[in-house]
Amino acid sequence: DLDDFIDKFGPLFGDNLSRLQLSQLFMKIDADSNGNIDWDELSNYLFLSKQTEDASPDQWKLLSQHFKFPNDNSVCHKDMASASMYIPGADKYMTCGRDGSVRVWDALTLGHYKSFQNTHAWITDCGYLPQKKKVVLSAMDRTLTFLDLGRMNSFHLAGRLAINSQQGTPMCLDVIDGQNAIGSHFASEALVYGDSEG
């Protein structure tokens, strides 16, 4: 349980972590949220935390266990959400659905901020270009849609690229920061995607 974790494992994660930070760490490791950490959960956390740079407890947000979703069902996706991401430039979360809809949520309260329809095709992934302040959506209709955040996080359509029918459907996106990537040949950031053809 939480008290045992803080007593036994707290010193292993550093003496400078407060009880609140250790509680947040416990919740992050407790993958099934049953109030106990088993060996699989602990070993998975230790393995995966070495692979990510954002393992700092300072970057976690603690929600009360009594947290209630502040929105009614009318603003939720009607079909399964197929992609999600955090947009640091806007301090918002974005979720994209199989029905082609996009929802934007406030990062602090998870309150609904905005909804819009991309196309009617399943959105396969989304990405954020921080230097350009643009969001990119890939969809099953072989399009890449670029949204400009603008001044007031307006998410205006900046352009849509149709991918040649000789190429596969874009299934996943990633952004490479050319200035910080080892061995990168890009002067700034680059958008890469993986398609259904591999």
Short mmCIF file of C-alpha atoms in Angstrom, two decimals:
data_model
loop_
_atom_site.label_atom_id
_atom_site.label_comp_id
_atom_site.label_asym_id
_atom_site.label_seq_id
_atom_site.Cartn_x
_atom_site.Cartn_y
_atom_site.Cartn_z
CA ASP A 1 0.00 0.00 0.00
CA LEU A 2 0.96 3.68 -0.16
CA ASP A 3 2.42 3.95 3.36
CA ASP A 4 4.61 0.87 2.88
CA PHE A 5 5.77 2.22 -0.47
CA ILE A 6 6.76 5.57 1.03
CA ASP A 7 8.57 3.92 3.96
CA LYS A 8 10.41 1.22 2.00
CA PHE A 9 10.92 2.63 -1.48
CA GLY A 10 10.89 6.38 -0.83
CA PRO A 11 14.62 6.56 -0.02
CA LEU A 12 15.45 4.60 -3.19
CA PHE A 13 13.85 7.26 -5.39
CA GLY A 14 15.68 10.14 -3.69
CA ASP A 15 15.58 11.91 -0.36
CA ASN A 16 14.48 15.18 -1.93
CA LEU A 17 10.98 13.92 -2.90
CA SER A 18 8.11 15.13 -0.74
CA ARG A 19 5.33 12.85 0.49
CA LEU A 20 3.04 14.31 -2.19
CA GLN A 21 5.60 13.54 -4.93
CA LEU A 22 6.01 9.99 -3.60
CA SER A 23 2.21 9.60 -3.59
CA GLN A 24 2.11 10.73 -7.21
CA LEU A 25 4.90 8.30 -8.04
CA PHE A 26 2.96 5.49 -6.35
CA MET A 27 -0.10 6.29 -8.47
CA LYS A 28 1.99 6.32 -11.63
CA ILE A 29 3.50 2.90 -10.87
CA ASP A 30 0.15 1.39 -9.74
CA ALA A 31 -1.01 0.79 -13.32
CA ASP A 32 -4.31 -0.89 -12.45
CA SER A 33 -5.11 1.62 -9.65
CA ASN A 34 -5.95 -1.08 -7.12
CA GLY A 35 -3.96 0.55 -4.30
CA ASN A 36 -1.13 -2.02 -4.43
CA ILE A 37 2.00 -2.32 -6.54
CA ASP A 38 2.95 -5.78 -7.74
CA TRP A 39 6.28 -6.89 -9.22
CA ASP A 40 5.10 -6.48 -12.83
CA GLU A 41 4.00 -2.89 -12.24
CA LEU A 42 7.24 -1.96 -10.47
CA SER A 43 9.53 -3.61 -13.04
CA ASN A 44 7.57 -2.09 -15.94
CA TYR A 45 7.86 1.35 -14.40
CA LEU A 46 11.59 0.99 -13.76
CA PHE A 47 12.19 -0.31 -17.29
CA LEU A 48 10.06 2.30 -19.03
CA SER A 49 11.22 5.26 -16.94
CA LYS A 50 14.73 4.75 -18.31
CA GLN A 51 13.36 5.20 -21.81
CA THR A 52 11.58 8.50 -21.21
CA GLU A 53 12.85 11.92 -20.32
CA ASP A 54 9.61 13.03 -18.63
CA ALA A 55 9.89 10.69 -15.63
CA SER A 56 10.26 13.66 -13.27
CA PRO A 57 7.49 13.77 -10.64
CA ASP A 58 7.47 17.58 -11.01
CA GLN A 59 5.69 17.21 -14.35
CA TRP A 60 2.83 15.03 -13.11
CA LYS A 61 -0.59 16.40 -12.32
CA LEU A 62 -2.41 14.87 -9.37
CA LEU A 63 -6.16 14.49 -9.72
CA SER A 64 -8.24 13.65 -6.70
CA GLN A 65 -9.62 10.12 -6.59
CA HIS A 66 -13.01 11.84 -6.34
CA PHE A 67 -12.41 13.73 -9.59
CA LYS A 68 -15.54 14.07 -11.71
CA PHE A 69 -15.34 14.62 -15.45
CA PRO A 70 -16.60 18.23 -15.76
CA ASN A 71 -18.41 17.75 -19.09
CA ASP A 72 -21.66 16.21 -20.20
CA ASN A 73 -21.69 13.44 -22.79
CA SER A 74 -22.70 15.77 -25.62
CA VAL A 75 -19.11 17.01 -26.01
CA CYS A 76 -17.53 13.54 -25.94
CA HIS A 77 -16.55 11.46 -28.96
CA LYS A 78 -19.40 9.44 -30.43
CA ASP A 79 -16.98 6.69 -31.48
CA MET A 80 -13.66 5.47 -30.08
CA ALA A 81 -10.87 8.03 -29.67
CA SER A 82 -8.00 6.88 -31.86
CA ALA A 83 -5.28 9.39 -30.93
CA SER A 84 -4.48 11.83 -28.17
CA MET A 85 -1.71 14.24 -27.24
CA TYR A 86 -0.75 17.12 -24.99
CA ILE A 87 -0.10 20.45 -26.73
CA PRO A 88 2.42 22.34 -24.57
CA GLY A 89 2.15 25.59 -26.53
CA ALA A 90 -1.56 25.81 -25.72
CA ASP A 91 -1.65 23.84 -22.43
CA LYS A 92 -4.41 21.68 -23.88
CA TYR A 93 -5.07 18.01 -24.58
CA MET A 94 -6.36 16.93 -27.97
CA THR A 95 -8.26 13.74 -28.72
CA CYS A 96 -9.11 12.54 -32.22
CA GLY A 97 -11.79 10.04 -33.16
CA ARG A 98 -12.51 7.35 -35.67
CA ASP A 99 -15.41 9.50 -36.87
CA GLY A 100 -13.00 12.27 -37.94
CA SER A 101 -13.87 14.55 -35.04
CA VAL A 102 -11.39 16.44 -32.86
CA ARG A 103 -11.91 17.50 -29.25
CA VAL A 104 -9.71 19.93 -27.33
CA TRP A 105 -9.64 19.87 -23.52
CA ASP A 106 -8.18 22.22 -20.91
CA ALA A 107 -5.09 20.56 -19.42
CA LEU A 108 -5.76 21.63 -15.85
CA THR A 109 -9.49 21.02 -15.48
CA LEU A 110 -10.10 18.63 -18.43
CA GLY A 111 -13.02 20.89 -19.31
CA HIS A 112 -14.17 20.95 -22.93
CA TYR A 113 -12.54 23.77 -24.89
CA LYS A 114 -13.44 23.18 -28.53
CA SER A 115 -14.77 20.54 -30.96
CA PHE A 116 -14.56 20.40 -34.73
CA GLN A 117 -14.77 17.98 -37.63
CA ASN A 118 -11.58 17.33 -39.61
CA THR A 119 -12.98 15.16 -42.40
CA HIS A 120 -15.30 12.19 -42.03
CA ALA A 121 -12.34 9.80 -42.21
CA TRP A 122 -10.85 8.03 -39.22
CA ILE A 123 -8.02 10.12 -37.73
CA THR A 124 -5.08 7.76 -37.25
CA ASP A 125 -2.67 10.03 -35.35
CA CYS A 126 -1.88 13.59 -34.37
CA GLY A 127 1.34 15.51 -33.79
CA TYR A 128 2.53 18.95 -32.72
CA LEU A 129 5.15 21.09 -34.47
CA PRO A 130 6.26 23.41 -31.62
CA GLN A 131 8.43 25.74 -33.74
CA LYS A 132 5.66 26.28 -36.28
CA LYS A 133 2.89 26.17 -33.63
CA LYS A 134 0.89 23.80 -35.80
CA VAL A 135 -1.00 20.59 -35.11
CA VAL A 136 -0.95 17.83 -37.73
CA LEU A 137 -3.64 15.17 -38.17
CA SER A 138 -3.25 12.06 -40.32
CA ALA A 139 -6.36 10.29 -41.57
CA MET A 140 -7.49 7.15 -43.38
CA ASP A 141 -8.49 9.22 -46.43
CA ARG A 142 -4.73 9.73 -47.07
CA THR A 143 -4.65 13.33 -45.88
CA LEU A 144 -2.39 15.28 -43.57
CA THR A 145 -4.24 18.26 -42.11
CA PHE A 146 -2.34 21.21 -40.62
CA LEU A 147 -4.03 23.37 -37.98
CA ASP A 148 -2.61 26.72 -36.90
CA LEU A 149 -2.95 27.45 -33.19
CA GLY A 150 -2.98 31.20 -33.85
CA ARG A 151 -3.07 33.76 -31.09
CA MET A 152 -6.03 32.45 -29.12
CA ASN A 153 -5.55 28.70 -29.67
CA SER A 154 -8.05 28.93 -32.50
CA PHE A 155 -7.00 25.73 -34.35
CA HIS A 156 -7.69 27.24 -37.79
CA LEU A 157 -7.17 25.12 -40.89
CA ALA A 158 -3.75 26.04 -42.30
CA GLY A 159 -3.71 23.47 -45.10
CA ARG A 160 -4.43 19.93 -46.14
CA LEU A 161 -2.07 17.66 -48.05
CA ALA A 162 -3.48 14.75 -50.07
CA ILE A 163 -1.07 11.83 -50.21
CA ASN A 164 -0.56 10.11 -53.55
CA SER A 165 -2.66 6.97 -53.97
CA GLN A 166 0.55 5.07 -54.82
CA GLN A 167 1.62 5.49 -51.18
CA GLY A 168 0.02 3.87 -48.16
CA THR A 169 -2.33 5.41 -45.65
CA PRO A 170 -0.53 7.46 -42.96
CA MET A 171 -0.88 5.52 -39.71
CA CYS A 172 1.50 7.30 -37.29
CA LEU A 173 3.24 10.68 -37.03
CA ASP A 174 6.31 11.98 -35.25
CA VAL A 175 8.14 15.29 -35.12
CA ILE A 176 11.93 15.41 -35.18
CA ASP A 177 13.64 18.42 -33.67
CA GLY A 178 16.48 18.85 -36.15
CA GLN A 179 18.47 21.18 -33.94
CA ASN A 180 18.68 18.69 -31.08
CA ALA A 181 18.59 15.33 -32.87
CA ILE A 182 21.87 13.47 -33.11
CA GLY A 183 22.92 13.03 -36.74
CA SER A 184 19.98 15.09 -38.01
CA HIS A 185 20.24 16.77 -41.38
CA PHE A 186 17.30 19.10 -40.70
CA ALA A 187 17.85 22.76 -39.84
CA SER A 188 14.62 22.93 -37.86
CA GLU A 189 11.86 20.45 -37.12
CA ALA A 190 10.66 17.77 -39.50
CA LEU A 191 7.44 15.80 -39.71
CA VAL A 192 7.76 12.10 -40.49
CA TYR A 193 5.00 9.53 -40.87
CA GLY A 194 4.69 5.80 -41.16
CA ASP A 195 2.19 4.38 -43.58
CA SER A 196 0.24 1.18 -44.10
CA GLU A 197 2.85 -0.03 -46.61
CA GLY A 198 5.64 0.02 -44.02
#
